[in-house]
Amino acid sequence: MKITVIGTGYVGLVSGTCLAEVGNDVLCLDVDPAKIKILEDGGIPIFEPGLQDMVKRNVAVGRLHFTTDVERAAHFGTVQFIAVGTPPDEDGSADMKYVTAAARNIGKFMTDYKVVVDKSTVPVGTADAVRAAITDELQKRGVDTPFSIVSNPEFLKEGAAIEDFMKPDRIIVGCDDEQAAHNMRALYAPFQRNHDRMILMDIRSAELTKYAANAMLATRISFMNELANLAEKLGADIEHVRRGIGSDPRIGYDFLYAGAGYGGSCFPKDVKALIKTAAVDAGIHLKVLNAVEEANDLQKHVLGNKIKARFGADLTGKHFALWGLAFKANTDDMREATSREVIKDLIAAGATVTAYDPVAGTEARHCFPNEPRLSYADNQNAALDNADALVIVTEWKEFRSPDFDNLKAKLRNPIIFDGRNLYDPKTVRGLGFEYLAIGR
């Protein structure tokens, strides 16, 4: 099948590459020439485990192509995936200008039947706007070329996106005609040979499903973070609580880890967008999700507050090692990352910071340009030099089993502020550390 993917961010590049991997002929479009140049030179503009090798393999065999030519892209694929960004607007709503622009470009140049698929995370009603934009462009040309609109939200976790696409637990497809449903079944057949994972529904339900899924996961995280804060006050251990409630099959263990707050490109943006959609389009105040957002905003300052409670509100002259900058492990994504708030809190209190992250250092430099109080180390050990304490913000695997003897020798004070609960408190404290974690 010939497929066009519009946008080469996380969703577009992973989707296009995985579709090529199973034999499709895929053309990825991006209006950013720099991105396309990176891809054509054998690199990738994002960090995602396993993706670069898969891109190179499919380019080499001629199944994966890249272009900035909008007209070529519109003619190429029978299926046209719109996978562009939907960043939050100033009021928290999703900015749809890139989606609308992609739809209009399809309408300007298409000459035969197309299945236009909303792959981006978009508010309920976006399919209607996409249909209207394409129809308007066709009318301007005086043609009546047929097309279908489909909502096919992505459920890819950064750091495990290839696995999620190649072995999906569900494939949500919202459409209103048989031709589109037939095309989508054929497209996804290679990914569900074991059993049928496709769930067909109306378009608006599919659009809402994506937001509902992310909002539920964000709710679980904020709920556990609030319980963790309570556990500290009551002298309980949130890890014991997690195992206790997670063993209930009605609850389960996923997304029950307490920590320093969630970030990334999805949860914060999607919770805000759903709150805004409810308020503007339905006149409903979503009390639970407003509380989820508020709890998460506060949680991102828990580490900074712990540090100031231990060393004093004025941190002038104090220096901290910080492990982990990305919002989660296995990505270089710094969007809404907790580390950004921790660093801001420490610098605002007068401290200096040396940070280390296996892959997110470049992105961090974009987030903190010309910040004299922030420096970067080439490895986790070098970050410890002259530090008064260690602050752990991201749960990278290489942080899980450090050389505690070396760590103790390097730090001015044997103190660890652990925002991801990586270590057993009894063990670490038994080694002579002061260990301040989340809810433990």
Short mmCIF file of C-alpha atoms in Angstrom, two decimals:
data_model
loop_
_atom_site.label_atom_id
_atom_site.label_comp_id
_atom_site.label_asym_id
_atom_site.label_seq_id
_atom_site.Cartn_x
_atom_site.Cartn_y
_atom_site.Cartn_z
CA MET A 1 0.00 0.00 0.00
CA LYS A 2 1.22 3.53 -0.75
CA ILE A 3 1.14 5.75 2.33
CA THR A 4 1.93 9.39 2.97
CA VAL A 5 2.82 10.50 6.50
CA ILE A 6 2.68 14.24 7.11
CA GLY A 7 5.04 15.20 9.93
CA THR A 8 8.27 13.52 11.05
CA GLY A 9 8.07 13.97 14.81
CA TYR A 10 7.76 11.08 17.25
CA VAL A 11 4.40 9.91 15.95
CA GLY A 12 4.94 10.49 12.25
CA LEU A 13 8.45 9.08 11.95
CA VAL A 14 7.74 6.01 14.09
CA SER A 15 4.44 5.32 12.31
CA GLY A 16 5.89 5.77 8.84
CA THR A 17 8.93 3.64 9.56
CA CYS A 18 6.93 0.81 11.13
CA LEU A 19 4.48 0.82 8.22
CA ALA A 20 7.43 0.56 5.82
CA GLU A 21 8.88 -2.26 7.93
CA VAL A 22 5.93 -4.52 7.06
CA GLY A 23 6.23 -3.87 3.32
CA ASN A 24 4.36 -0.66 2.57
CA ASP A 25 5.74 2.10 0.33
CA VAL A 26 5.90 5.17 2.61
CA LEU A 27 6.64 8.81 1.89
CA CYS A 28 7.22 11.04 4.92
CA LEU A 29 6.63 14.77 4.43
CA ASP A 30 7.95 17.58 6.57
CA VAL A 31 8.05 21.29 5.81
CA ASP A 32 11.26 21.62 7.84
CA PRO A 33 14.14 21.10 5.37
CA ALA A 34 16.60 20.59 8.23
CA LYS A 35 14.68 17.55 9.48
CA ILE A 36 14.49 16.03 6.02
CA LYS A 37 18.22 16.62 5.47
CA ILE A 38 19.01 14.78 8.72
CA LEU A 39 16.84 11.85 7.64
CA GLU A 40 18.27 11.71 4.13
CA ASP A 41 21.79 11.72 5.59
CA GLY A 42 20.99 8.64 7.70
CA GLY A 43 20.27 10.34 11.01
CA ILE A 44 17.06 10.92 12.91
CA PRO A 45 15.94 14.21 14.50
CA ILE A 46 14.73 12.53 17.72
CA PHE A 47 16.03 9.88 20.09
CA GLU A 48 14.04 6.66 20.12
CA PRO A 49 15.64 3.27 20.80
CA GLY A 50 15.92 1.14 17.65
CA LEU A 51 14.42 3.74 15.33
CA GLN A 52 17.55 4.84 13.49
CA ASP A 53 18.46 1.30 12.44
CA MET A 54 14.91 0.67 11.24
CA VAL A 55 14.90 3.91 9.25
CA LYS A 56 18.22 3.06 7.58
CA ARG A 57 17.05 -0.46 6.74
CA ASN A 58 13.85 0.67 5.05
CA VAL A 59 15.49 3.54 3.20
CA ALA A 60 18.10 1.11 1.87
CA VAL A 61 15.49 -1.25 0.42
CA GLY A 62 13.49 1.62 -1.07
CA ARG A 63 10.34 1.43 1.05
CA LEU A 64 10.83 4.66 3.03
CA HIS A 65 11.29 8.08 1.45
CA PHE A 66 11.40 11.68 2.69
CA THR A 67 10.37 14.93 1.08
CA THR A 68 9.48 18.59 1.59
CA ASP A 69 7.38 18.56 -1.61
CA VAL A 70 3.75 19.01 -0.50
CA GLU A 71 2.28 18.26 -3.94
CA ARG A 72 4.27 15.06 -4.31
CA ALA A 73 3.12 13.92 -0.88
CA ALA A 74 -0.54 14.63 -1.65
CA HIS A 75 -0.38 12.58 -4.85
CA PHE A 76 1.65 9.72 -3.35
CA GLY A 77 -0.40 7.86 -0.78
CA THR A 78 -3.90 6.44 -0.94
CA VAL A 79 -3.74 6.72 2.84
CA GLN A 80 -2.68 10.15 4.08
CA PHE A 81 -1.68 10.24 7.75
CA ILE A 82 -1.74 13.65 9.42
CA ALA A 83 0.82 13.37 12.23
CA VAL A 84 1.78 16.99 12.82
CA GLY A 85 2.15 18.71 16.17
CA THR A 86 -0.79 20.03 18.17
CA PRO A 87 1.01 22.21 20.74
CA PRO A 88 -0.95 23.87 23.53
CA ASP A 89 -2.22 27.33 22.77
CA GLU A 90 -1.96 30.11 25.34
CA ASP A 91 -5.33 29.16 26.81
CA GLY A 92 -4.45 25.45 27.07
CA SER A 93 -6.43 24.36 24.03
CA ALA A 94 -4.73 22.40 21.24
CA ASP A 95 -3.37 24.59 18.45
CA MET A 96 -4.86 23.11 15.28
CA LYS A 97 -3.21 25.30 12.65
CA TYR A 98 -0.76 22.60 11.54
CA VAL A 99 -3.51 19.98 11.21
CA THR A 100 -5.69 22.37 9.21
CA ALA A 101 -2.77 23.34 6.98
CA ALA A 102 -2.00 19.67 6.28
CA ALA A 103 -5.64 19.03 5.38
CA ARG A 104 -5.75 22.02 3.03
CA ASN A 105 -2.59 20.87 1.27
CA ILE A 106 -4.17 17.48 0.63
CA GLY A 107 -7.26 19.16 -0.78
CA LYS A 108 -5.20 21.45 -3.01
CA PHE A 109 -3.41 18.65 -4.82
CA MET A 110 -5.27 15.32 -4.51
CA THR A 111 -6.53 13.86 -7.78
CA ASP A 112 -7.93 10.49 -6.67
CA TYR A 113 -9.61 8.87 -3.67
CA LYS A 114 -7.81 9.38 -0.35
CA VAL A 115 -8.25 8.09 3.17
CA VAL A 116 -7.21 11.01 5.36
CA VAL A 117 -6.24 9.79 8.82
CA ASP A 118 -5.95 12.00 11.88
CA LYS A 119 -3.03 10.42 13.74
CA SER A 120 -2.19 13.49 15.79
CA THR A 121 -3.82 13.88 19.18
CA VAL A 122 -6.68 16.22 18.34
CA PRO A 123 -9.78 17.57 20.10
CA VAL A 124 -13.20 16.08 19.50
CA GLY A 125 -14.60 17.59 16.31
CA THR A 126 -11.27 17.86 14.49
CA ALA A 127 -12.38 15.37 11.83
CA ASP A 128 -15.21 17.73 10.90
CA ALA A 129 -12.72 20.59 10.55
CA VAL A 130 -10.38 18.46 8.43
CA ARG A 131 -13.27 17.39 6.20
CA ALA A 132 -14.38 21.00 5.81
CA ALA A 133 -10.85 22.19 4.95
CA ILE A 134 -10.38 19.54 2.25
CA THR A 135 -13.86 20.13 0.85
CA ASP A 136 -13.21 23.87 0.68
CA GLU A 137 -9.99 23.35 -1.28
CA LEU A 138 -11.67 20.91 -3.68
CA GLN A 139 -14.48 23.40 -4.29
CA LYS A 140 -11.94 26.13 -5.05
CA ARG A 141 -10.54 23.83 -7.74
CA GLY A 142 -14.02 22.97 -9.01
CA VAL A 143 -13.56 19.22 -8.49
CA ASP A 144 -15.44 16.62 -6.50
CA THR A 145 -12.76 14.05 -5.74
CA PRO A 146 -13.96 11.51 -3.14
CA PHE A 147 -12.22 11.06 0.20
CA SER A 148 -12.79 9.55 3.64
CA ILE A 149 -11.86 10.88 7.07
CA VAL A 150 -10.61 8.56 9.81
CA SER A 151 -9.58 9.12 13.41
CA ASN A 152 -6.79 6.71 14.35
CA PRO A 153 -5.19 8.00 17.56
CA GLU A 154 -1.72 6.81 18.51
CA PHE A 155 -0.86 5.12 21.80
CA LEU A 156 2.93 5.17 21.62
CA LYS A 157 5.11 5.51 24.69
CA GLU A 158 8.29 7.46 24.08
CA GLY A 159 11.18 5.09 24.66
CA ALA A 160 9.10 2.08 23.62
CA ALA A 161 7.34 3.47 20.55
CA ILE A 162 8.46 0.82 18.05
CA GLU A 163 7.32 -2.02 20.29
CA ASP A 164 3.99 -0.27 20.87
CA PHE A 165 3.39 0.20 17.14
CA MET A 166 4.53 -3.24 16.03
CA LYS A 167 2.68 -5.06 18.83
CA PRO A 168 -0.31 -2.87 19.69
CA ASP A 169 -2.65 -3.77 22.52
CA ARG A 170 -5.47 -2.02 20.64
CA ILE A 171 -6.00 -0.15 17.38
CA ILE A 172 -8.68 2.50 17.61
CA VAL A 173 -10.31 3.42 14.31
CA GLY A 174 -13.10 5.95 14.04
CA CYS A 175 -14.78 6.19 10.65
CA ASP A 176 -18.18 6.52 9.05
CA ASP A 177 -17.91 4.55 5.79
CA GLU A 178 -17.11 0.99 4.76
CA GLN A 179 -14.42 1.93 2.25
CA ALA A 180 -12.34 3.65 4.92
CA ALA A 181 -12.85 0.75 7.34
CA HIS A 182 -11.72 -1.71 4.65
CA ASN A 183 -8.56 0.27 3.95
CA MET A 184 -7.70 0.55 7.63
CA ARG A 185 -8.21 -3.18 8.20
CA ALA A 186 -5.89 -3.95 5.29
CA LEU A 187 -3.32 -1.45 6.55
CA TYR A 188 -3.19 -2.90 10.07
CA ALA A 189 -3.57 -6.59 9.17
CA PRO A 190 0.20 -7.27 9.57
CA PHE A 191 0.12 -5.95 13.15
CA GLN A 192 -2.67 -8.18 14.43
CA ARG A 193 -2.15 -11.65 13.00
CA ASN A 194 -2.47 -13.23 16.44
CA HIS A 195 -5.93 -11.81 17.08
CA ASP A 196 -8.06 -8.86 16.03
CA ARG A 197 -7.07 -5.79 18.03
CA MET A 198 -8.98 -3.25 15.97
CA ILE A 199 -11.85 -1.46 17.67
CA LEU A 200 -14.13 0.32 15.21
CA MET A 201 -16.25 3.21 16.43
CA ASP A 202 -17.62 6.56 15.38
CA ILE A 203 -15.11 9.33 14.76
CA ARG A 204 -15.91 11.52 17.77
CA SER A 205 -15.64 8.58 20.15
CA ALA A 206 -12.23 7.72 18.71
CA GLU A 207 -11.07 11.30 19.16
CA LEU A 208 -12.23 11.32 22.78
CA THR A 209 -10.72 7.89 23.50
CA LYS A 210 -7.17 9.20 23.11
CA TYR A 211 -7.71 12.07 25.54
CA ALA A 212 -9.56 9.81 27.95
CA ALA A 213 -6.69 7.29 27.99
CA ASN A 214 -4.01 9.87 28.73
CA ALA A 215 -6.19 11.64 31.27
CA MET A 216 -6.79 8.37 33.13
CA LEU A 217 -3.07 7.57 33.26
CA ALA A 218 -2.26 11.10 34.42
CA THR A 219 -4.93 10.74 37.10
CA ARG A 220 -3.34 7.55 38.45
CA ILE A 221 0.06 9.25 38.66
CA SER A 222 -1.23 12.34 40.46
CA PHE A 223 -3.30 10.16 42.79
CA MET A 224 -0.23 8.15 43.80
CA ASN A 225 1.87 11.29 44.19
CA GLU A 226 -0.68 12.76 46.57
CA LEU A 227 -0.78 9.49 48.51
CA ALA A 228 3.03 9.53 48.63
CA ASN A 229 3.02 12.99 50.17
CA LEU A 230 0.50 11.77 52.72
CA ALA A 231 2.52 8.62 53.41
CA GLU A 232 5.53 10.74 54.36
CA LYS A 233 3.49 12.68 56.88
CA LEU A 234 1.99 9.51 58.36
CA GLY A 235 5.22 7.50 58.48
CA ALA A 236 4.09 4.99 55.84
CA ASP A 237 5.99 3.69 52.79
CA ILE A 238 4.27 4.39 49.46
CA GLU A 239 6.03 1.42 47.82
CA HIS A 240 4.31 -0.94 50.24
CA VAL A 241 1.03 0.82 49.56
CA ARG A 242 1.59 0.51 45.80
CA ARG A 243 2.12 -3.23 46.02
CA GLY A 244 -0.86 -3.56 48.29
CA ILE A 245 -3.33 -1.82 46.02
CA GLY A 246 -1.70 -2.91 42.75
CA SER A 247 -2.33 -6.55 43.62
CA ASP A 248 -6.05 -5.85 43.30
CA PRO A 249 -6.86 -6.89 39.69
CA ARG A 250 -9.37 -4.05 39.48
CA ILE A 251 -6.51 -1.60 39.97
CA GLY A 252 -3.30 -3.23 38.67
CA TYR A 253 0.29 -2.01 38.98
CA ASP A 254 0.72 0.15 35.89
CA PHE A 255 1.21 3.90 36.40
CA LEU A 256 1.09 3.60 40.18
CA TYR A 257 4.67 4.70 40.80
CA ALA A 258 5.01 7.79 42.96
CA GLY A 259 7.56 10.33 41.80
CA ALA A 260 8.37 13.95 41.11
CA GLY A 261 5.56 14.56 38.62
CA TYR A 262 4.78 13.63 35.04
CA GLY A 263 5.90 15.56 31.96
CA GLY A 264 6.47 15.03 28.25
CA SER A 265 4.56 15.98 25.15
CA CYS A 266 1.34 14.10 25.91
CA PHE A 267 -0.03 14.03 29.46
CA PRO A 268 0.31 17.73 30.37
CA LYS A 269 -0.88 18.92 26.96
CA ASP A 270 -3.75 16.46 26.68
CA VAL A 271 -5.08 17.04 30.18
CA LYS A 272 -5.09 20.79 29.53
CA ALA A 273 -6.75 20.34 26.15
CA LEU A 274 -9.48 18.08 27.53
CA ILE A 275 -10.19 20.53 30.35
CA LYS A 276 -10.45 23.34 27.79
CA THR A 277 -12.63 21.34 25.40
CA ALA A 278 -15.03 20.48 28.22
CA ALA A 279 -15.27 24.10 29.33
CA VAL A 280 -15.60 25.73 25.90
CA ASP A 281 -17.50 23.13 23.88
CA ALA A 282 -19.65 21.57 26.58
CA GLY A 283 -19.78 24.10 29.40
CA ILE A 284 -18.51 21.52 31.88
CA HIS A 285 -15.89 22.04 34.60
CA LEU A 286 -13.91 18.81 34.93
CA LYS A 287 -13.16 18.85 38.65
CA VAL A 288 -11.11 15.67 38.73
CA LEU A 289 -8.83 16.63 35.85
CA ASN A 290 -8.35 20.17 37.14
CA ALA A 291 -7.20 18.58 40.41
CA VAL A 292 -4.92 16.18 38.52
CA GLU A 293 -3.23 19.11 36.79
CA GLU A 294 -2.90 21.11 39.99
CA ALA A 295 -1.45 18.14 41.88
CA ASN A 296 1.12 17.53 39.15
CA ASP A 297 2.18 21.17 39.01
CA LEU A 298 2.80 21.08 42.77
CA GLN A 299 4.58 17.71 42.60
CA LYS A 300 7.25 19.09 40.28
CA HIS A 301 8.42 21.33 43.15
CA VAL A 302 8.54 18.58 45.80
CA LEU A 303 12.24 17.88 45.24
CA GLY A 304 13.15 21.55 45.40
CA ASN A 305 11.13 21.93 48.59
CA LYS A 306 12.83 18.89 50.15
CA ILE A 307 16.25 20.30 49.32
CA LYS A 308 15.41 23.69 50.81
CA ALA A 309 13.92 22.05 53.89
CA ARG A 310 17.20 20.19 54.39
CA PHE A 311 19.72 22.95 53.52
CA GLY A 312 17.69 26.10 54.14
CA ALA A 313 15.70 28.43 51.92
CA ASP A 314 18.86 30.28 50.88
CA LEU A 315 21.01 27.88 48.86
CA THR A 316 23.73 30.39 48.02
CA GLY A 317 27.06 28.60 47.95
CA LYS A 318 25.45 25.16 47.61
CA HIS A 319 26.13 22.98 44.59
CA PHE A 320 24.06 19.99 43.50
CA ALA A 321 24.60 17.07 41.16
CA LEU A 322 21.49 16.29 39.13
CA TRP A 323 21.03 12.93 37.39
CA GLY A 324 18.42 12.91 34.64
CA LEU A 325 17.04 15.72 32.50
CA ALA A 326 14.57 14.04 30.13
CA PHE A 327 10.98 13.78 31.31
CA LYS A 328 11.39 9.98 31.36
CA ALA A 329 14.04 7.40 30.52
CA ASN A 330 14.83 6.32 26.95
CA THR A 331 14.05 9.69 25.38
CA ASP A 332 15.69 13.07 24.94
CA ASP A 333 12.35 14.87 25.32
CA MET A 334 12.53 17.82 27.71
CA ARG A 335 8.99 19.07 27.17
CA GLU A 336 7.33 19.72 30.55
CA ALA A 337 10.18 17.75 32.20
CA THR A 338 10.30 17.86 35.99
CA SER A 339 14.03 18.58 35.81
CA ARG A 340 13.26 22.00 34.40
CA GLU A 341 11.31 22.98 37.51
CA VAL A 342 13.87 21.44 39.89
CA ILE A 343 16.70 23.35 38.23
CA LYS A 344 14.72 26.59 38.27
CA ASP A 345 13.90 26.12 41.98
CA LEU A 346 17.53 25.48 42.91
CA ILE A 347 18.93 28.34 40.83
CA ALA A 348 16.27 30.75 42.14
CA ALA A 349 17.37 29.86 45.68
CA GLY A 350 21.00 30.68 44.85
CA ALA A 351 22.43 27.22 44.15
CA THR A 352 24.50 25.96 41.24
CA VAL A 353 23.83 22.67 39.44
CA THR A 354 25.82 20.21 37.37
CA ALA A 355 23.50 17.94 35.38
CA TYR A 356 23.98 14.69 33.53
CA ASP A 357 21.63 12.83 31.20
CA PRO A 358 22.64 10.06 28.75
CA VAL A 359 20.91 11.73 25.77
CA ALA A 360 19.04 14.92 26.75
CA GLY A 361 21.98 17.27 27.28
CA THR A 362 21.57 19.00 23.94
CA GLU A 363 17.86 19.57 24.50
CA ALA A 364 18.56 20.88 28.00
CA ARG A 365 20.94 23.48 26.60
CA HIS A 366 18.10 24.74 24.40
CA CYS A 367 15.85 24.97 27.48
CA PHE A 368 18.46 26.82 29.58
CA PRO A 369 20.48 28.99 27.17
CA ASN A 370 23.24 31.06 28.74
CA GLU A 371 22.47 29.95 32.30
CA PRO A 372 25.75 30.46 34.23
CA ARG A 373 24.58 28.52 37.29
CA LEU A 374 23.94 25.35 35.28
CA SER A 375 26.70 23.18 33.84
CA TYR A 376 26.73 19.74 32.25
CA ALA A 377 28.80 16.64 32.88
CA ASP A 378 29.79 13.98 30.36
CA ASN A 379 28.96 11.13 32.74
CA GLN A 380 27.16 10.53 36.01
CA ASN A 381 30.36 10.26 38.04
CA ALA A 382 31.73 13.60 36.81
CA ALA A 383 28.47 15.29 37.80
CA LEU A 384 29.23 14.50 41.46
CA ASP A 385 32.34 16.67 41.69
CA ASN A 386 32.09 19.17 44.57
CA ALA A 387 28.37 18.50 44.99
CA ASP A 388 26.70 18.96 48.36
CA ALA A 389 24.11 16.32 47.48
CA LEU A 390 22.79 14.20 44.61
CA VAL A 391 19.36 14.85 43.09
CA ILE A 392 17.83 12.10 40.92
CA VAL A 393 15.08 13.23 38.55
CA THR A 394 14.89 10.65 35.72
CA GLU A 395 14.78 6.86 36.11
CA TRP A 396 17.53 5.87 33.64
CA LYS A 397 18.67 2.27 34.10
CA GLU A 398 22.30 3.31 34.55
CA PHE A 399 21.31 5.14 37.74
CA ARG A 400 19.80 2.05 39.37
CA SER A 401 22.99 0.40 40.65
CA PRO A 402 25.61 3.09 41.27
CA ASP A 403 28.91 2.57 43.09
CA PHE A 404 27.68 3.80 46.47
CA ASP A 405 31.18 3.82 47.97
CA ASN A 406 32.37 6.11 45.19
CA LEU A 407 29.22 8.20 45.46
CA LYS A 408 29.78 8.67 49.18
CA ALA A 409 33.41 9.61 48.64
CA LYS A 410 32.62 12.17 45.94
CA LEU A 411 29.76 14.01 47.63
CA ARG A 412 30.48 16.66 50.25
CA ASN A 413 27.54 15.26 52.19
CA PRO A 414 26.24 11.70 51.78
CA ILE A 415 22.74 12.87 50.84
CA ILE A 416 20.51 11.60 48.03
CA PHE A 417 17.25 13.24 46.99
CA ASP A 418 15.56 10.57 44.90
CA GLY A 419 12.63 11.79 42.81
CA ARG A 420 11.99 8.34 41.31
CA ASN A 421 12.37 5.99 44.30
CA LEU A 422 15.14 3.97 42.63
CA TYR A 423 16.68 2.53 45.79
CA ASP A 424 15.65 0.58 48.86
CA PRO A 425 15.66 3.09 51.73
CA LYS A 426 16.85 0.59 54.34
CA THR A 427 19.79 -0.52 52.20
CA VAL A 428 20.92 2.98 51.24
CA ARG A 429 20.54 4.36 54.74
CA GLY A 430 22.46 1.35 56.02
CA LEU A 431 25.36 2.44 53.81
CA GLY A 432 25.47 5.74 55.67
CA PHE A 433 23.42 7.92 53.33
CA GLU A 434 20.71 10.36 54.20
CA TYR A 435 18.06 9.25 51.75
CA LEU A 436 15.10 11.49 50.96
CA ALA A 437 12.74 9.90 48.45
CA ILE A 438 9.05 10.34 47.55
CA GLY A 439 6.64 8.95 50.12
CA ARG A 440 9.19 6.71 51.84
#
